[in-house]
Coordinates of C-alpha atoms in Angstrom, one line a residue:
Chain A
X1 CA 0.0 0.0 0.0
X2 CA 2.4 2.2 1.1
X3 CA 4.2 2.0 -2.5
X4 CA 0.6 2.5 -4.1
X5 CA 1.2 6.0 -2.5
X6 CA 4.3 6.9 -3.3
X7 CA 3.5 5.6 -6.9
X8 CA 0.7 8.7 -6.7
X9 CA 3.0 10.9 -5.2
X10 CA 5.0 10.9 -8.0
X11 CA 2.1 10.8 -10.4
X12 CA 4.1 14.6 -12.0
X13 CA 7.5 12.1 -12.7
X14 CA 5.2 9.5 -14.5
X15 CA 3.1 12.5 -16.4
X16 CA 5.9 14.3 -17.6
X17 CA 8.0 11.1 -18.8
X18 CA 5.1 9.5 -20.8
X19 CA 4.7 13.2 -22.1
X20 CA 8.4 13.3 -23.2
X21 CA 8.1 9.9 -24.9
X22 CA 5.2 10.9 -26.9
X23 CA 6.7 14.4 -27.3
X24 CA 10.3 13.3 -28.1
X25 CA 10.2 9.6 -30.2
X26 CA 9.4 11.5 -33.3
X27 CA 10.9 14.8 -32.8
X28 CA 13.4 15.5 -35.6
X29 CA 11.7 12.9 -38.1
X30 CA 9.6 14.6 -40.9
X31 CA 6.6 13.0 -40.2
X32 CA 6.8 13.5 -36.5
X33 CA 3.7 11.9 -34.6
X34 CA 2.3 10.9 -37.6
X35 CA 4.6 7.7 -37.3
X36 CA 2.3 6.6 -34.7
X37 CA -0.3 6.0 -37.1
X38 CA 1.3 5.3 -40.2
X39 CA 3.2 2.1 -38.6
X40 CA -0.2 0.3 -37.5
X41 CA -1.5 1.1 -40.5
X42 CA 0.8 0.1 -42.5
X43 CA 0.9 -3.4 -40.6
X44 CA -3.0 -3.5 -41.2
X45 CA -2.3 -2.9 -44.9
X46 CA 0.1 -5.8 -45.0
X47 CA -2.5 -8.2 -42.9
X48 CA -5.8 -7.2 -44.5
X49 CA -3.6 -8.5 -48.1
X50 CA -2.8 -11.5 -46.8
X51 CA -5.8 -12.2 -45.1
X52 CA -8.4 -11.0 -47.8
X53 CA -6.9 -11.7 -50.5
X54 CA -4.4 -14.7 -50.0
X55 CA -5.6 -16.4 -46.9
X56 CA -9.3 -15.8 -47.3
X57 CA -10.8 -16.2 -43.7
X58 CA -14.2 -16.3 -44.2
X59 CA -15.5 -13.5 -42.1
X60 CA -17.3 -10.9 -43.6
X61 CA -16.3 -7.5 -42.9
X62 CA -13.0 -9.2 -42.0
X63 CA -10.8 -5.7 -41.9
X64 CA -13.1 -4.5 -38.9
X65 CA -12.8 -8.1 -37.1
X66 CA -9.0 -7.6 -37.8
X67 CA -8.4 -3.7 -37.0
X68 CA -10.5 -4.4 -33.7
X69 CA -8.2 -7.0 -32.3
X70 CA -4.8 -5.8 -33.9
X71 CA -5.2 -2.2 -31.9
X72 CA -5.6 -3.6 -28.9
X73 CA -2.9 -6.7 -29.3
X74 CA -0.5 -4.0 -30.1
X75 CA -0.9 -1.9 -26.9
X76 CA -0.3 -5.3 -25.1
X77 CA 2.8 -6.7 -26.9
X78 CA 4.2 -2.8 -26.9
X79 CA 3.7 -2.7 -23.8
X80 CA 5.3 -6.5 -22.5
X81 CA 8.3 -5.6 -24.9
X82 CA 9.4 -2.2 -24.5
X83 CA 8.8 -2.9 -21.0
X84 CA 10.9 -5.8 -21.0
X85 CA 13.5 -3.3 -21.8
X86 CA 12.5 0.0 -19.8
X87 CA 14.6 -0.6 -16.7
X88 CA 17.5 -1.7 -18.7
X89 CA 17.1 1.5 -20.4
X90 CA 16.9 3.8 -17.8
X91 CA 19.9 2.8 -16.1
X92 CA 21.7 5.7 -15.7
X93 CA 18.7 7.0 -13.5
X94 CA 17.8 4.1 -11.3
X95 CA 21.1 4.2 -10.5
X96 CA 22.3 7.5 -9.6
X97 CA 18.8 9.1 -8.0
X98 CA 15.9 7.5 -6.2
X99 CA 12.2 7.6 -7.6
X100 CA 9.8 4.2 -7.1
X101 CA 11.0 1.9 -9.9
X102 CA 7.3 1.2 -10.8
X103 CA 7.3 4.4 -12.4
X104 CA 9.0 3.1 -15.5
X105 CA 6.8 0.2 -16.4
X106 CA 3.6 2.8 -15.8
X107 CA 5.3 5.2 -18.3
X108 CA 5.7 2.8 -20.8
X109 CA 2.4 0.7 -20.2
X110 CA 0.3 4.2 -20.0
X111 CA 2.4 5.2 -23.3
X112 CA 1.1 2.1 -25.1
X113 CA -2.0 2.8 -24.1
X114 CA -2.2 6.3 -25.3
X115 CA -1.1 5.0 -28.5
X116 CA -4.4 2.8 -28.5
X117 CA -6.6 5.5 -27.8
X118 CA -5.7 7.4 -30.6
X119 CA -5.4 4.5 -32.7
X120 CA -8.9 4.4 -32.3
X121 CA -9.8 6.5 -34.8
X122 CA -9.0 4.2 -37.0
X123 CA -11.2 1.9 -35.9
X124 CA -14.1 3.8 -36.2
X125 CA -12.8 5.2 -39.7
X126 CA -12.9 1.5 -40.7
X127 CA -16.3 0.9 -39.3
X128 CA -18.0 3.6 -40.9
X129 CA -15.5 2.9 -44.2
X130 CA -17.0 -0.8 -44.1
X131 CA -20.4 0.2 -43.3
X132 CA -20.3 -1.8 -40.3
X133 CA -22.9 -1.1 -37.0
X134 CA -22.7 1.0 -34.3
X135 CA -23.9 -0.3 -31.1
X136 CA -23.9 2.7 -28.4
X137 CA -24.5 0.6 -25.6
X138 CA -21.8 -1.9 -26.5
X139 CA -19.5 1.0 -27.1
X140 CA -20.1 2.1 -23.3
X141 CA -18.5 -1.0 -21.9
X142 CA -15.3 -0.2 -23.9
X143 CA -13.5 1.7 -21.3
X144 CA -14.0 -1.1 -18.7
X145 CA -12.7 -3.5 -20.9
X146 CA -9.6 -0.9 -21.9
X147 CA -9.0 -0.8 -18.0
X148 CA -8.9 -4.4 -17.5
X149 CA -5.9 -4.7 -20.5
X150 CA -4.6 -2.1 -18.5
X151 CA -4.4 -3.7 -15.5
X152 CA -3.2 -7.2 -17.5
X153 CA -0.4 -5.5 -19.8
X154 CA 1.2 -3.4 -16.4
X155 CA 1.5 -6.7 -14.5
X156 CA 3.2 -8.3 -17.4
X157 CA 5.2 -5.2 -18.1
X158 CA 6.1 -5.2 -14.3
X159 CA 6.8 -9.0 -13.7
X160 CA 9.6 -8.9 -17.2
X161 CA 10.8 -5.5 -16.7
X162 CA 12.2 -7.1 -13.4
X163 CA 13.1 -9.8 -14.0
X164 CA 15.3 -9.0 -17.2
X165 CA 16.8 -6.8 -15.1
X166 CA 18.8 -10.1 -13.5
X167 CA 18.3 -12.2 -16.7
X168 CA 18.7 -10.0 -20.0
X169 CA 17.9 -13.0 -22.7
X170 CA 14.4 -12.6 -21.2
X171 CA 14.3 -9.3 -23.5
X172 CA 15.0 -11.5 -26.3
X173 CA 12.9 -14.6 -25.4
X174 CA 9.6 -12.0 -24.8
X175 CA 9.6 -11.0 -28.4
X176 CA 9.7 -14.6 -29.7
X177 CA 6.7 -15.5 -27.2
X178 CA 4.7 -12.4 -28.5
X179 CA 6.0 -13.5 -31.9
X180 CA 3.8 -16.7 -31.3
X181 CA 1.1 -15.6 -28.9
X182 CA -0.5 -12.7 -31.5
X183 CA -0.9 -16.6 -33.5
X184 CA -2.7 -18.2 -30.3
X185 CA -5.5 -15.2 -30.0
X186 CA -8.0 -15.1 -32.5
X187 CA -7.3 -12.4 -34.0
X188 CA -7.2 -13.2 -37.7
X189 CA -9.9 -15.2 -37.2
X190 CA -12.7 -16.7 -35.3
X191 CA -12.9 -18.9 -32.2
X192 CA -14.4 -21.3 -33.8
X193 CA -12.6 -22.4 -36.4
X194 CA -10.4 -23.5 -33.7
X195 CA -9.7 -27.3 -33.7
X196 CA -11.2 -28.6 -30.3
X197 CA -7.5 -30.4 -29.5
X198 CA -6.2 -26.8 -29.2
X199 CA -8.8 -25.1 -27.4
X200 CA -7.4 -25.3 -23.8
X201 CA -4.4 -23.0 -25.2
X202 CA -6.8 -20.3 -26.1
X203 CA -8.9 -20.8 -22.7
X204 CA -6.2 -20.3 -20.3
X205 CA -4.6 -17.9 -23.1
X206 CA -5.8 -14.1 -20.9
X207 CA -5.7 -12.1 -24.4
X208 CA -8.5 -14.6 -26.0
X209 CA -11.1 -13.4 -23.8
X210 CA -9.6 -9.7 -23.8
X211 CA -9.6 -9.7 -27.7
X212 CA -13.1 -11.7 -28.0
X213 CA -14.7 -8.4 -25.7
X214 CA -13.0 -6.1 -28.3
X215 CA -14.5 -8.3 -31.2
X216 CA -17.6 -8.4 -29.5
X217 CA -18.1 -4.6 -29.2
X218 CA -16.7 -3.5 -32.3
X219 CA -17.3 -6.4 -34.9
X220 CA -20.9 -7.7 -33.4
X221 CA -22.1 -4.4 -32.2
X222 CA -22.7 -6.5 -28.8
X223 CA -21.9 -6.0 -25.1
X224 CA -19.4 -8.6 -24.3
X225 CA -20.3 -11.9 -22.8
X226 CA -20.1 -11.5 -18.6
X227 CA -17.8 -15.0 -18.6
X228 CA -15.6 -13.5 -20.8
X229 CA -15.0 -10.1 -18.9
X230 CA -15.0 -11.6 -15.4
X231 CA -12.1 -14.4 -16.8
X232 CA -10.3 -11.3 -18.3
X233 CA -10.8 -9.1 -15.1
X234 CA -9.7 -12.1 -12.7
X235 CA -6.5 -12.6 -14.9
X236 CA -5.6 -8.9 -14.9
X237 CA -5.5 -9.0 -11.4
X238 CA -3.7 -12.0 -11.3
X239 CA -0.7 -10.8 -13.3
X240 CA -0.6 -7.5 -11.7
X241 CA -0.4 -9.1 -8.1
X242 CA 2.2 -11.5 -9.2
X243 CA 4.2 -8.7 -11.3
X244 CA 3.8 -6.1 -8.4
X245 CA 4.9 -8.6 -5.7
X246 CA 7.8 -10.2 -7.9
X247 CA 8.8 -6.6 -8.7
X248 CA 8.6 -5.7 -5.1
X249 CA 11.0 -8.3 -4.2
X250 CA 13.2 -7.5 -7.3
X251 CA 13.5 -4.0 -6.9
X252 CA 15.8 -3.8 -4.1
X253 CA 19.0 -4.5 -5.6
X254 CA 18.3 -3.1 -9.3
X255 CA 21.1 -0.6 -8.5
X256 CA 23.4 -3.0 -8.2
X257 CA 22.6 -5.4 -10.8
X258 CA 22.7 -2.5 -13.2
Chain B
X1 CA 15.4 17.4 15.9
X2 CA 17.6 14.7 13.6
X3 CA 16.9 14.8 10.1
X4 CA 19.3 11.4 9.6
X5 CA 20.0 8.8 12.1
X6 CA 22.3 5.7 10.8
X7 CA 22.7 3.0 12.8
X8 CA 24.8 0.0 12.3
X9 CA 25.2 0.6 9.1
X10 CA 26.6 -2.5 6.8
X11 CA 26.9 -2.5 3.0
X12 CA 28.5 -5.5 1.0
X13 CA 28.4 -5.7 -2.8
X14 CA 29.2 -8.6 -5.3
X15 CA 32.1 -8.5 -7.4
X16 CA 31.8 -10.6 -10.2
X17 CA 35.1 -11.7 -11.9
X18 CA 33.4 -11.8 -15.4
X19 CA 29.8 -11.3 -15.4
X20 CA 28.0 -13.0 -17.8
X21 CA 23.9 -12.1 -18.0
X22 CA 23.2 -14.1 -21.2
X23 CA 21.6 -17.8 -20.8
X24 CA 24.6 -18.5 -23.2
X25 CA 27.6 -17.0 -21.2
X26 CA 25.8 -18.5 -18.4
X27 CA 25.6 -22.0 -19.2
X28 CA 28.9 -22.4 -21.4
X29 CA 31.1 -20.6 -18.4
X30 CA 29.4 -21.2 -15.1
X31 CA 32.8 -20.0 -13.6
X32 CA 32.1 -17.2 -14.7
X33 CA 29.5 -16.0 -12.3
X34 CA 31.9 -16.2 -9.4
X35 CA 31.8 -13.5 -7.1
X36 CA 32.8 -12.4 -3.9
X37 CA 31.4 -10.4 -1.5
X38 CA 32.8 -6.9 -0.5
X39 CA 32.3 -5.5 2.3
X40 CA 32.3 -1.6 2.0
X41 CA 30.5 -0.5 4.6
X42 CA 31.4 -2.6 8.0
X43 CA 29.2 -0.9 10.7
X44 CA 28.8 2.9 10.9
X45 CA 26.2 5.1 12.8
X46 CA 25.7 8.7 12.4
X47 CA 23.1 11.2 12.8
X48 CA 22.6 15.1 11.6
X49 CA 20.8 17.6 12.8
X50 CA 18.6 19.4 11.4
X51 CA 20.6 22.4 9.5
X52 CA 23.3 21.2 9.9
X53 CA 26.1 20.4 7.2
X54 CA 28.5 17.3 7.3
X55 CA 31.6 16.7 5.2
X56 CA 32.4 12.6 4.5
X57 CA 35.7 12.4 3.9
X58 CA 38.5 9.4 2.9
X59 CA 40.3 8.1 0.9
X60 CA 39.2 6.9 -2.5
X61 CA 36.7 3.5 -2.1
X62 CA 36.5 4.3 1.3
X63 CA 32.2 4.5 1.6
X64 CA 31.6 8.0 1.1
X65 CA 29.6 7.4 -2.0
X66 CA 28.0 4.3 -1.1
X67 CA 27.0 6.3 2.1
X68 CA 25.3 8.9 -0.1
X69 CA 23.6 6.2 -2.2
X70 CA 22.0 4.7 0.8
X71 CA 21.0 7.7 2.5
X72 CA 18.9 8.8 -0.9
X73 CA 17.4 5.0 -0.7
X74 CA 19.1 4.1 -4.2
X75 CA 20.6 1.3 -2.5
X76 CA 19.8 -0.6 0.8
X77 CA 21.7 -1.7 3.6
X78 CA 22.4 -5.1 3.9
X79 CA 22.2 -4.8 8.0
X80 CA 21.4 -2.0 10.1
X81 CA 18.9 0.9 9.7
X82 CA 18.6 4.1 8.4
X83 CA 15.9 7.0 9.0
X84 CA 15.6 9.9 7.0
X85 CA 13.4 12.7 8.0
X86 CA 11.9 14.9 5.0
X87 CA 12.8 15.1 1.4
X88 CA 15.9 14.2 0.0
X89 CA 17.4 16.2 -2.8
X90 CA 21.0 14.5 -4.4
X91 CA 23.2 16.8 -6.4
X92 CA 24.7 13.2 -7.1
X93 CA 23.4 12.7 -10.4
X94 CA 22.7 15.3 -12.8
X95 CA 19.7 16.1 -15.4
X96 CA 18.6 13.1 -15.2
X97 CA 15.8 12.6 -17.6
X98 CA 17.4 15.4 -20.1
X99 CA 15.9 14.6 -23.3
X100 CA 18.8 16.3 -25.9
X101 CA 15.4 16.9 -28.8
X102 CA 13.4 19.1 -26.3
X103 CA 13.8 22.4 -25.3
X104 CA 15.5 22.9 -21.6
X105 CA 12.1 24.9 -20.3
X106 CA 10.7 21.0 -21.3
X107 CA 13.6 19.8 -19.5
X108 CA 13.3 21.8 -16.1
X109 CA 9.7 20.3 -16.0
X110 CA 10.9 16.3 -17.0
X111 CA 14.0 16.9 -14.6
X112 CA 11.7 18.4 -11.6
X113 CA 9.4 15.8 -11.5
X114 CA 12.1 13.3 -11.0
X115 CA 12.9 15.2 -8.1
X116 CA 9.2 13.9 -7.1
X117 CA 8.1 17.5 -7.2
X118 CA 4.7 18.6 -8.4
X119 CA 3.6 20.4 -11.6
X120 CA 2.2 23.5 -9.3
X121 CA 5.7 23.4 -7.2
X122 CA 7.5 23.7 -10.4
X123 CA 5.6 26.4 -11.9
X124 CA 6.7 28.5 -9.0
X125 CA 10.4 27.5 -8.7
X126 CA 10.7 27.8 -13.1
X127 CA 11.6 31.5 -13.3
X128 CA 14.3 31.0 -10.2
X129 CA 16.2 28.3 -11.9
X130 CA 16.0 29.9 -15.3
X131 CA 17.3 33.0 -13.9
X132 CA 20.2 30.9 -11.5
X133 CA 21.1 28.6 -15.0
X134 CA 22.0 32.0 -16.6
X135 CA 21.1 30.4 -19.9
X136 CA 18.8 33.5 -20.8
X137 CA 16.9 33.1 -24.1
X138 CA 18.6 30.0 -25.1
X139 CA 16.2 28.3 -22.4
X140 CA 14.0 27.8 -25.4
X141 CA 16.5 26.0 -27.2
X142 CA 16.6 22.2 -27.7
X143 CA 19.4 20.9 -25.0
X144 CA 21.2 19.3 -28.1
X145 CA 22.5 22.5 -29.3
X146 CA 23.4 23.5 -25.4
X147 CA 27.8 23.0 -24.8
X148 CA 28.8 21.1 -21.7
X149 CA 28.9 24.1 -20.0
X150 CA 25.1 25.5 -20.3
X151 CA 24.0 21.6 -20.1
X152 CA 25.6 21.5 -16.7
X153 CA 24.2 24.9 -15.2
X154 CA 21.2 24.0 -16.5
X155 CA 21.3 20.8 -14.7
X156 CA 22.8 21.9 -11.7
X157 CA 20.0 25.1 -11.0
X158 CA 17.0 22.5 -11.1
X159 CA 19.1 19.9 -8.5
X160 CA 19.6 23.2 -6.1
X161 CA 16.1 24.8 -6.4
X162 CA 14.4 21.7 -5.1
X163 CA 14.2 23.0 -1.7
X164 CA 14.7 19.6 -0.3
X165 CA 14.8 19.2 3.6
X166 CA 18.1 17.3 3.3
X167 CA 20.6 17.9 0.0
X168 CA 23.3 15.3 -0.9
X169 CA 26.3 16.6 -2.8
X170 CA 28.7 14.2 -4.3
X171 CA 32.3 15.9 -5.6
X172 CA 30.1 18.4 -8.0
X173 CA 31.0 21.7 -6.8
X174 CA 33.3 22.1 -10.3
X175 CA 30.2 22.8 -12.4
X176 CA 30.9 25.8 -14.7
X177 CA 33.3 28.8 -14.9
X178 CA 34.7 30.7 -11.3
X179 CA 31.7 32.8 -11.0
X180 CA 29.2 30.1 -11.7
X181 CA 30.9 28.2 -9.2
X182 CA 30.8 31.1 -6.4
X183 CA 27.4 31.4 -7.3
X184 CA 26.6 27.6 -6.0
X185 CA 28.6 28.1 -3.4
X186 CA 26.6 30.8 -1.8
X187 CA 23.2 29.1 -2.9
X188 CA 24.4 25.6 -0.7
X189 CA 25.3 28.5 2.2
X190 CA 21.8 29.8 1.4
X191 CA 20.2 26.5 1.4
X192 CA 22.0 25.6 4.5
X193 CA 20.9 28.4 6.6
X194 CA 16.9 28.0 5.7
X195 CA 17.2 24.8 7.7
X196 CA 18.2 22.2 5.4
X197 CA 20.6 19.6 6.2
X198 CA 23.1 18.9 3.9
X199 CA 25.8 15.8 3.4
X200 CA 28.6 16.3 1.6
X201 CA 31.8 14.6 -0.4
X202 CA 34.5 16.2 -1.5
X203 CA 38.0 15.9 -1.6
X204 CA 38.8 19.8 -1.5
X205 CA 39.1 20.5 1.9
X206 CA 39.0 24.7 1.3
X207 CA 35.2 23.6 0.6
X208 CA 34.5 21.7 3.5
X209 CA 36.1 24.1 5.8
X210 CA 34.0 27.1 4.2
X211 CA 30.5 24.7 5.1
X212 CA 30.8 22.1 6.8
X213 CA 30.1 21.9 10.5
X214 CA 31.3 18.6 11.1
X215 CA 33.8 16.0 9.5
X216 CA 33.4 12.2 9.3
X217 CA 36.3 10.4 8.1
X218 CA 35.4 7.2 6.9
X219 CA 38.4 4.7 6.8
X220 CA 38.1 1.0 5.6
X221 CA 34.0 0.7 5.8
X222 CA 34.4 2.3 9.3
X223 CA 34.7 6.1 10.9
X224 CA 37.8 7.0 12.3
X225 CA 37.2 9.8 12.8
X226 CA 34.3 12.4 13.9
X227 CA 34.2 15.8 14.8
X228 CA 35.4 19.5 14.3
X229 CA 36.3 20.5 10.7
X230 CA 39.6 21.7 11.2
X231 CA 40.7 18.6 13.3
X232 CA 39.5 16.1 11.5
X233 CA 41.1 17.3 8.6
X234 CA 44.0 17.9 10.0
X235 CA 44.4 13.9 11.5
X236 CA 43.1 12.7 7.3
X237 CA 46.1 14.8 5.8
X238 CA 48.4 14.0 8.4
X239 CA 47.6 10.4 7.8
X240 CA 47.8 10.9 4.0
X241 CA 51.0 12.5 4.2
X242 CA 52.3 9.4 6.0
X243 CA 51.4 7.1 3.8
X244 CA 52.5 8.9 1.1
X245 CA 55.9 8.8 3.0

């Protein structure tokens, strides 16, 4: 608890870096912010070819069943991966002047998340492109659902930003899991053309029911199912004990691992 | 009232030989990860007063800095405790944060917060730190195009306009040209005399006898020495001169 406090205390450190990462990543390139849309959309580009045209899936309307899980599967894997990285990164400051380490993790999770929000508005521009529905009341639950990412992609972030602190291949051996776990979620296609052998994966997989919610609301213009958010609530929670109390432990001697 | 109280202090890092972190270095030369324990700190209690200023003197690996480090909580004692009473401000490491593309008004603001101060604190300290940094209109100018020099002030006037009920000062006092240098100087005197407490090492004794209340020679992880100033330096350069023979 009492870290929960100091975490708010220095609520100004945490504003001000995620401001200088969104401020200062592009600064100096032509295109400047702009990069922050024109790489996911590019990436969509690339999918909705291979998808829709190669590897037909099926799904009608497939580029809003793909945008709406590709947004938010990149918030979590930017998240896990840069903050694999982020105490490694800031080196020089954990260990020359004291702040609480959780800060780092926050900047980069709450970065990633920004990134999301704004990445939005592509989402709806490919809604309304594809003349797909609206569903207001759908729509309202998608900040809870956002939250409970949140929660999920901070407790991962936490628990390998730690830990690769002591063990640097973890950096490494993150991206390859990512690599394969955008494969396990169904985002480039549906559930159920799952074979039934594999289907424990995607159940104890947290993103499945994470990106279903986000399918639900934006692709079938319904609320998501109450099983689905309460299995991706209790695994955000989950992670973000485990991560706080395995950074907790870690924390203590990052200075000198460093 | 105390403002720091040490007690019992011990401190022992690892040394590696070779460190390797990768699984590969790991598992192809276990040997590697040999390491011995080094005792730098071996037991030391102090405490300070509130406004008061102490000098840490000794030789060089003696402590002083790891003593620093562990008053500001960067590292933690292995045995012993420590209580610290207010804020903590270190001169130890500076502009931290400094993003080189952004403008050093942007920087003041990323650097502050570090500090742990808040957006409304930092608002009213700005126009005191520009004006101490001396950097004038180039305080709109990316920090990139800054020289060591104007980097440093820069750096320096945020560190000092914290008002931080206890300041650490690490060997820093060479920051800038002789004016620049007075100017801190009379700013740490400043500081001093509003209350706050202030530990300091440094190897220039003219330093420590202009602010420093109190010596603590630290000698192989222990004090040897605590007490007046002039004393206590005198007994460290006597010592120095003998073993320089």
């Amino acid at each position: 608890m009492g870290r929960i406090r100091e975490l708010v205390e220095y609520r100004e450190m945490t504003a001000s870096l995620v401001r200088r990462e969104l401020r200062g990543k592009y600064k100096g390139s032509i295109l400047g912010f702009l990069w922050t849309f024109i790489n996911p959309l590019c990436q969509i580009v690339i999918y909705t070819v291979v998808f829709s045209m190669i590897m037909r899936s099926g799904l009608e309307n497939f580029n809003i069943y793909m945008i709406s899980g590709m947004i938010p599967w990149f918030f979590f894997s930017g998240s896990v991966l840069q903050g694999a990285g982020c105490i490694r990164a800031h080196a020089n400051m954990v260990k020359k002047i004291y702040f609480p380490r959780e800060v780092l993790p926050v900047v980069v999770t709450t970065f990633q998340f920004i990134n999301m929000l704004l990445s939005f508005i592509f989402i709806i521009a490919v809604v309304i492109v594809e003349k797909g529905r609206f569903n207001p009341v759908a729509w309202g639950y998608l900040p809870l659902v956002m939250l409970t990412e949140y929660l999920l992609a901070l407790g991962l972030a936490l628990l390998v930003s730690a830990c690769t602190v002591y063990f640097r291949d973890l950096e490494h051996i993150t991206s390859v899991l990512l690599m394969a776990w955008v494969y396990l979620t169904p985002i480039f296609y549906s559930i159920e053309t799952i074979p039934d052998y594999l289907l424990p994966i995607f159940c104890w997989n947290p993103m499945t029911p994470m990106i279903e919610m986000y399918h639900s609301i934006i692709y079938y213009a319904k609320p998501p199912e109450t099983a689905a958010l309460a299995q991706a609530a209790l695994s955000a929670i989950a992670f973000l004990v485990l991560g706080s109390l395995v950074f907790g432990k870690l924390e203590e001697n990052f200075a000198e691992e460093l | 009232m105390e403002t720091i109280s040490v007690c019992e202090v011990k401190k022992s890092f690892k040394v590696y030989f070779d460190k390797g972190n990768m699984l590969k270095e790991r598992i192809l030369f276990p040997n590697r990860n040999r390491y011995e324990r080094r005792e730098v700190l071996r037991g030391i209690s102090f405490v300070c007063q509130k406004g008061e200023a102490v000098g840490l003197i000794g030789k060089n690996g003696c402590g002083k800095s790891t003593i620093l480090k562990l008053l500001s909580r960067i590292l933690r004692p292995n045995e012993g405790t420590i209580t610290v009473n207010g804020r903590v401000s270190s001169l130890i490491e500076l502009g931290a944060g400094f993003h080189m593309d952004m403008t050093g008004r942007e920087n003041i603001y990323i650097n502050a917060a570090i500090f742990g101060l808040k957006k409304k604190e930092i608002n009213a300290r700005l126009d005191d730190i520009i004006r101490f940094s001396e950097l004038g209109e180039f305080i709109d100018n990316p920090v990139r195009t800054y020289s060591s020099g104007m980097y440093m002030r820069l750096a320096f006037s945020v560190a000092i306009n914290v008002d931080a009920d206890i300041l650490l000062v690490d060997e820093i006092l060479a920051v800038g040209d002789v004016n620049f240098r007075k100017k801190c100087f009379d700013k740490l005197k400043e500081i001093k005399a509003s209350g706050t407490t202030i530990v300091i090492v440094s190897h220039s004794m003219e330093q420590l006898y202009e602010i420093c209340d109190r010596l603590i020679w630290i000698d192989n992880g222990l004090i040897r020495m605590e007490g007046d100033t002039r004393q206590t330096a005198g007994a460290y350069l006597d010592e120095m001169k003998n073993e320089r023979g």
